[in-house]
mmCIF file of C-alpha atoms in Angstrom:
data_model
loop_
_atom_site.group_PDB
_atom_site.id
_atom_site.type_symbol
_atom_site.label_atom_id
_atom_site.label_comp_id
_atom_site.label_asym_id
_atom_site.label_seq_id
_atom_site.Cartn_x
_atom_site.Cartn_y
_atom_site.Cartn_z
ATOM 1 C CA SER Q 5 -9.706 -6.964 -8.999
ATOM 2 C CA GLN Q 6 -6.885 -6.154 -11.363
ATOM 3 C CA GLN Q 7 -3.301 -6.064 -10.391
ATOM 4 C CA GLY Q 8 -0.412 -4.176 -11.830
ATOM 5 C CA GLU Q 9 2.512 -6.320 -12.801
ATOM 6 C CA GLU Q 10 6.020 -4.942 -12.920
ATOM 7 C CA ASP Q 11 8.858 -6.131 -15.063
ATOM 8 C CA PRO Q 12 11.714 -6.623 -14.236
ATOM 9 C CA GLN Q 13 11.360 -7.685 -10.653
ATOM 10 C CA ALA Q 14 14.970 -7.303 -9.556
ATOM 11 C CA LEU Q 15 17.374 -4.600 -10.597
ATOM 12 C CA SER Q 16 20.917 -3.948 -9.440
ATOM 13 C CA ILE Q 17 22.615 -0.753 -10.579
ATOM 14 C CA GLN Q 18 25.566 1.441 -9.743
ATOM 15 C CA GLU Q 19 25.033 4.680 -7.927
ATOM 16 C CA GLY Q 20 24.494 7.488 -10.424
ATOM 17 C CA GLU Q 21 22.852 5.276 -13.027
ATOM 18 C CA ASN Q 22 19.200 5.461 -13.964
ATOM 19 C CA ALA Q 23 16.709 2.774 -12.953
ATOM 20 C CA THR Q 24 13.626 1.978 -14.973
ATOM 21 C CA MET Q 25 10.730 -0.197 -13.898
ATOM 22 C CA ASN Q 26 7.630 -1.129 -15.813
ATOM 23 C CA CYS Q 27 4.113 -1.951 -14.762
ATOM 24 C CA SER Q 28 1.192 -3.368 -16.685
ATOM 25 C CA TYR Q 29 -2.410 -3.706 -15.681
ATOM 26 C CA LYS Q 30 -5.485 -5.323 -17.083
ATOM 27 C CA THR Q 31 -8.576 -3.182 -16.594
ATOM 28 C CA SER Q 32 -9.670 0.448 -16.642
ATOM 29 C CA ILE Q 33 -8.220 2.594 -13.916
ATOM 30 C CA ASN Q 34 -8.802 5.992 -12.347
ATOM 31 C CA ASN Q 35 -5.144 6.554 -11.691
ATOM 32 C CA LEU Q 36 -1.899 4.729 -11.095
ATOM 33 C CA GLN Q 37 0.448 5.273 -8.217
ATOM 34 C CA TRP Q 38 3.982 4.245 -7.357
ATOM 35 C CA TYR Q 39 5.056 3.448 -3.825
ATOM 36 C CA ARG Q 40 8.422 2.668 -2.282
ATOM 37 C CA GLN Q 41 8.986 0.265 0.578
ATOM 38 C CA ASN Q 42 12.213 0.013 2.480
ATOM 39 C CA SER Q 43 12.949 -3.402 3.918
ATOM 40 C CA GLY Q 44 10.074 -4.591 6.073
ATOM 41 C CA ARG Q 45 8.645 -1.146 6.636
ATOM 42 C CA GLY Q 46 5.601 0.838 5.554
ATOM 43 C CA LEU Q 47 5.039 2.076 2.039
ATOM 44 C CA VAL Q 48 5.788 5.630 1.030
ATOM 45 C CA HIS Q 49 3.801 7.264 -1.722
ATOM 46 C CA LEU Q 50 6.019 8.534 -4.530
ATOM 47 C CA ILE Q 51 3.819 9.804 -7.309
ATOM 48 C CA LEU Q 52 0.288 9.560 -8.692
ATOM 49 C CA ILE Q 53 -0.558 9.848 -12.352
ATOM 50 C CA ARG Q 54 -4.147 10.223 -13.431
ATOM 51 C CA SER Q 55 -5.672 8.279 -16.266
ATOM 52 C CA ASN Q 56 -5.813 11.401 -18.462
ATOM 53 C CA GLU Q 57 -2.127 12.206 -17.944
ATOM 54 C CA ARG Q 58 0.727 10.757 -19.981
ATOM 55 C CA GLU Q 59 3.812 11.842 -18.072
ATOM 56 C CA LYS Q 60 4.592 13.283 -14.699
ATOM 57 C CA HIS Q 61 7.768 14.370 -12.927
ATOM 58 C CA SER Q 62 8.648 14.700 -9.284
ATOM 59 C CA GLY Q 63 12.264 15.449 -8.453
ATOM 60 C CA ARG Q 64 14.347 12.577 -9.809
ATOM 61 C CA LEU Q 65 11.247 10.559 -10.646
ATOM 62 C CA ARG Q 66 9.571 10.372 -14.016
ATOM 63 C CA VAL Q 67 6.418 8.362 -14.531
ATOM 64 C CA THR Q 68 4.717 7.620 -17.814
ATOM 65 C CA LEU Q 69 1.303 6.151 -18.402
ATOM 66 C CA ASP Q 70 0.037 4.600 -21.606
ATOM 67 C CA THR Q 71 -3.607 3.721 -21.128
ATOM 68 C CA SER Q 72 -3.878 2.237 -24.609
ATOM 69 C CA LYS Q 73 -1.220 -0.322 -23.664
ATOM 70 C CA LYS Q 74 -2.302 -0.431 -20.038
ATOM 71 C CA SER Q 75 1.242 0.153 -18.906
ATOM 72 C CA SER Q 76 3.319 2.553 -16.849
ATOM 73 C CA SER Q 77 7.000 3.089 -16.225
ATOM 74 C CA LEU Q 78 8.925 4.619 -13.351
ATOM 75 C CA LEU Q 79 12.329 6.140 -14.023
ATOM 76 C CA ILE Q 80 14.646 7.106 -11.198
ATOM 77 C CA THR Q 81 17.471 9.280 -12.466
ATOM 78 C CA ALA Q 82 20.906 9.594 -10.884
ATOM 79 C CA SER Q 83 20.212 6.823 -8.403
ATOM 80 C CA ARG Q 84 21.543 6.928 -4.866
ATOM 81 C CA ALA Q 85 22.223 4.182 -2.354
ATOM 82 C CA ALA Q 86 19.206 5.446 -0.412
ATOM 83 C CA ASP Q 87 16.997 4.494 -3.373
ATOM 84 C CA THR Q 88 17.567 0.838 -2.530
ATOM 85 C CA ALA Q 89 14.054 -0.433 -1.849
ATOM 86 C CA SER Q 90 11.106 -2.289 -3.306
ATOM 87 C CA TYR Q 91 8.944 -0.292 -5.679
ATOM 88 C CA PHE Q 92 5.283 -1.112 -6.236
ATOM 89 C CA CYS Q 93 2.851 0.245 -8.727
ATOM 90 C CA ALA Q 94 -0.758 0.336 -7.628
ATOM 91 C CA THR Q 95 -3.868 0.913 -9.628
ATOM 92 C CA THR Q 96 -6.880 2.624 -8.163
ATOM 93 C CA THR Q 97 -10.380 1.537 -8.932
ATOM 94 C CA ARG Q 98 -13.129 3.683 -7.525
ATOM 95 C CA LEU Q 99 -15.992 1.717 -6.063
ATOM 96 C CA ASN Q 100 -18.186 4.580 -4.895
ATOM 97 C CA TYR Q 101 -17.749 7.888 -3.120
ATOM 98 C CA GLY Q 102 -15.368 7.429 -0.237
ATOM 99 C CA ASN Q 103 -14.197 4.014 -1.341
ATOM 100 C CA ASN Q 104 -11.447 3.039 -3.641
ATOM 101 C CA ARG Q 105 -9.522 -0.175 -4.039
ATOM 102 C CA LEU Q 106 -5.758 -0.034 -4.406
ATOM 103 C CA ALA Q 107 -4.376 -3.108 -6.128
ATOM 104 C CA PHE Q 108 -0.615 -3.539 -5.911
ATOM 105 C CA GLY Q 109 1.656 -5.139 -8.439
ATOM 106 C CA LYS Q 110 4.319 -7.683 -7.591
ATOM 107 C CA GLY Q 111 7.003 -5.108 -6.942
ATOM 108 C CA ASN Q 112 10.532 -4.417 -8.115
ATOM 109 C CA GLN Q 113 13.503 -4.874 -5.827
ATOM 110 C CA VAL Q 114 16.079 -2.209 -6.659
ATOM 111 C CA VAL Q 115 19.570 -2.347 -5.246
ATOM 112 C CA VAL Q 116 21.811 0.662 -5.790
ATOM 113 C CA ILE Q 117 25.460 -0.159 -5.270
ATOM 114 C CA PRO Q 118 27.539 2.700 -3.867
ATOM 115 C CA ASP L 30 1.089 15.875 10.490
ATOM 116 C CA THR L 31 1.214 13.277 7.709
ATOM 117 C CA GLU L 32 1.945 10.327 9.934
ATOM 118 C CA VAL L 33 0.100 7.102 10.474
ATOM 119 C CA THR L 34 1.181 5.306 13.623
ATOM 120 C CA GLN L 35 0.801 1.632 14.411
ATOM 121 C CA THR L 36 1.277 -0.275 17.625
ATOM 122 C CA PRO L 37 2.820 -2.579 18.488
ATOM 123 C CA LYS L 38 5.758 -2.773 16.102
ATOM 124 C CA HIS L 39 6.207 -6.466 16.763
ATOM 125 C CA LEU L 40 3.772 -9.030 18.166
ATOM 126 C CA VAL L 41 4.260 -12.689 18.933
ATOM 127 C CA MET L 42 1.166 -14.630 19.861
ATOM 128 C CA GLY L 43 0.000 -18.176 20.300
ATOM 129 C CA MET L 44 -2.885 -19.657 18.386
ATOM 130 C CA THR L 45 -5.190 -19.390 21.407
ATOM 131 C CA ASN L 46 -4.367 -15.789 22.235
ATOM 132 C CA LYS L 47 -6.464 -12.692 21.675
ATOM 133 C CA LYS L 48 -4.603 -9.564 20.693
ATOM 134 C CA SER L 49 -5.277 -6.273 18.960
ATOM 135 C CA LEU L 50 -3.387 -4.111 16.499
ATOM 136 C CA LYS L 51 -3.898 -0.381 16.664
ATOM 137 C CA CYS L 52 -3.616 2.348 14.061
ATOM 138 C CA GLU L 53 -3.999 6.092 14.433
ATOM 139 C CA GLN L 54 -3.942 9.078 12.106
ATOM 140 C CA HIS L 55 -4.551 12.759 12.708
ATOM 141 C CA MET L 56 -4.747 13.974 9.131
ATOM 142 C CA GLY L 57 -8.524 14.203 9.119
ATOM 143 C CA HIS L 58 -8.729 11.309 6.684
ATOM 144 C CA ARG L 59 -12.069 9.566 6.476
ATOM 145 C CA ALA L 60 -10.957 6.333 4.830
ATOM 146 C CA MET L 61 -8.766 3.799 6.620
ATOM 147 C CA TYR L 62 -7.430 0.469 5.473
ATOM 148 C CA TRP L 63 -5.875 -2.755 6.713
ATOM 149 C CA TYR L 64 -3.466 -4.644 4.503
ATOM 150 C CA LYS L 65 -1.623 -7.914 4.999
ATOM 151 C CA GLN L 66 1.809 -8.383 3.463
ATOM 152 C CA LYS L 67 3.774 -11.597 3.321
ATOM 153 C CA ALA L 68 7.511 -11.557 2.717
ATOM 154 C CA LYS L 69 8.507 -10.547 -0.812
ATOM 155 C CA LYS L 70 4.860 -10.091 -1.805
ATOM 156 C CA PRO L 71 2.748 -6.987 -2.405
ATOM 157 C CA PRO L 72 0.279 -5.791 0.214
ATOM 158 C CA GLU L 73 -3.139 -7.393 0.029
ATOM 159 C CA LEU L 74 -6.203 -5.409 1.003
ATOM 160 C CA MET L 75 -8.176 -6.800 3.935
ATOM 161 C CA PHE L 76 -10.647 -4.125 5.044
ATOM 162 C CA VAL L 77 -11.686 -0.593 4.172
ATOM 163 C CA TYR L 78 -13.477 1.771 6.505
ATOM 164 C CA SER L 79 -15.112 4.848 5.091
ATOM 165 C CA TYR L 80 -16.558 7.444 7.435
ATOM 166 C CA GLU L 81 -16.166 4.960 10.272
ATOM 167 C CA LYS L 82 -18.247 2.309 8.565
ATOM 168 C CA LEU L 83 -16.915 -0.942 7.175
ATOM 169 C CA SER L 84 -17.260 -0.661 3.434
ATOM 170 C CA ILE L 85 -15.036 -3.423 2.112
ATOM 171 C CA ASN L 86 -14.218 -6.838 3.564
ATOM 172 C CA GLU L 87 -12.074 -8.809 1.156
ATOM 173 C CA SER L 88 -13.420 -12.160 2.339
ATOM 174 C CA VAL L 89 -11.143 -12.098 5.354
ATOM 175 C CA PRO L 90 -11.548 -14.972 7.850
ATOM 176 C CA SER L 91 -13.582 -14.091 10.934
ATOM 177 C CA ARG L 92 -10.572 -14.601 13.195
ATOM 178 C CA PHE L 93 -9.688 -11.063 12.040
ATOM 179 C CA SER L 94 -12.153 -8.497 13.344
ATOM 180 C CA PRO L 95 -11.750 -4.822 12.440
ATOM 181 C CA GLU L 96 -13.096 -1.942 14.456
ATOM 182 C CA CYS L 97 -13.172 1.811 13.873
ATOM 183 C CA PRO L 98 -13.985 3.521 17.182
ATOM 184 C CA ASN L 99 -13.682 6.998 15.675
ATOM 185 C CA SER L 100 -12.384 8.721 12.589
ATOM 186 C CA SER L 101 -8.790 8.697 13.847
ATOM 187 C CA LEU L 102 -8.509 5.148 15.125
ATOM 188 C CA LEU L 103 -8.579 1.739 13.532
ATOM 189 C CA ASN L 104 -8.155 -1.537 15.343
ATOM 190 C CA LEU L 105 -7.706 -5.086 14.164
ATOM 191 C CA HIS L 106 -8.698 -7.699 16.724
ATOM 192 C CA LEU L 107 -7.029 -11.060 16.394
ATOM 193 C CA HIS L 108 -8.295 -14.341 17.790
ATOM 194 C CA ALA L 109 -7.393 -17.980 17.188
ATOM 195 C CA LEU L 110 -4.908 -17.142 14.459
ATOM 196 C CA GLN L 111 -2.967 -19.695 12.487
ATOM 197 C CA PRO L 112 0.795 -19.731 11.825
ATOM 198 C CA GLU L 113 0.113 -18.814 8.190
ATOM 199 C CA ASP L 114 -1.328 -15.526 9.430
ATOM 200 C CA SER L 115 2.190 -14.419 10.321
ATOM 201 C CA ALA L 116 2.888 -11.351 8.221
ATOM 202 C CA LEU L 117 3.385 -7.594 8.229
ATOM 203 C CA TYR L 118 0.078 -5.854 8.862
ATOM 204 C CA LEU L 119 -0.123 -2.397 7.401
ATOM 205 C CA CYS L 120 -2.594 0.331 8.159
ATOM 206 C CA ALA L 121 -3.226 3.169 5.728
ATOM 207 C CA SER L 122 -5.466 6.178 5.437
ATOM 208 C CA SER L 123 -6.649 8.479 2.693
ATOM 209 C CA GLN L 124 -8.924 11.464 2.303
ATOM 210 C CA ASP L 125 -12.613 11.123 1.688
ATOM 211 C CA GLY L 126 -12.305 9.439 -1.663
ATOM 212 C CA GLY L 127 -12.788 12.403 -3.925
ATOM 213 C CA PRO L 128 -11.449 12.076 -7.456
ATOM 214 C CA PHE L 129 -7.971 13.420 -6.716
ATOM 215 C CA THR L 130 -7.465 12.150 -3.204
ATOM 216 C CA ASP L 131 -6.500 8.554 -3.737
ATOM 217 C CA THR L 132 -3.062 8.754 -2.191
ATOM 218 C CA GLN L 133 -2.792 6.424 0.755
ATOM 219 C CA TYR L 134 -0.539 7.098 3.702
ATOM 220 C CA PHE L 135 0.864 4.009 5.329
ATOM 221 C CA GLY L 136 1.988 3.285 8.828
ATOM 222 C CA PRO L 137 5.221 1.378 9.517
ATOM 223 C CA GLY L 138 3.331 -1.854 10.097
ATOM 224 C CA THR L 139 3.095 -4.467 12.816
ATOM 225 C CA ARG L 140 5.216 -7.564 12.328
ATOM 226 C CA LEU L 141 3.026 -10.433 13.576
ATOM 227 C CA THR L 142 4.331 -13.896 14.364
ATOM 228 C CA VAL L 143 1.864 -16.651 15.269
ATOM 229 C CA LEU L 144 3.371 -19.625 17.019
#
């Protein structure tokens, strides 16, 4: 199964700055999602962008998807200390009705310095 | 209620022990998942249950045995584990797999240590 791959993998920024993370994948997808994980805890879904969408916003989050380049980016604007976390992109491949496989990328560790 | 609960939060077991991890959701989701996550790595899919039937087994060793007693519950039975099985085990659920229902909701995980 394919995996998304994010670049860069570690990012340290000052509070108030914007943080940008990238993700690339290798095969056709149904959609791409971004998840956040605070240290050693469960993942929280942030945003889903479908394969026929190019850009999506949710609050301070902006996600882009370029299916021709098989890449996506996540932008967090006006970062806050609470945004410190690991961020994973995940691609969804549908197997059949009721089944889909979520393949996670390596993740980006973001540290927001107050 | 958009919560997935997992018990226990932490588990320490010996290689000869038998233990179980439990997961519960009350969102009416019909797909449930087990993931394994090692430190500083992404989650890796282990099993998928769809409508209470095992639909995906990602070549997981038989010392891990999943069970879905009903649509709200998912168990992972552990037996004769190895120290390398120590990890964070995450449970997730999603709706019935329709085209716009791929969001997965994760529990907080069980931190497993095998001695």
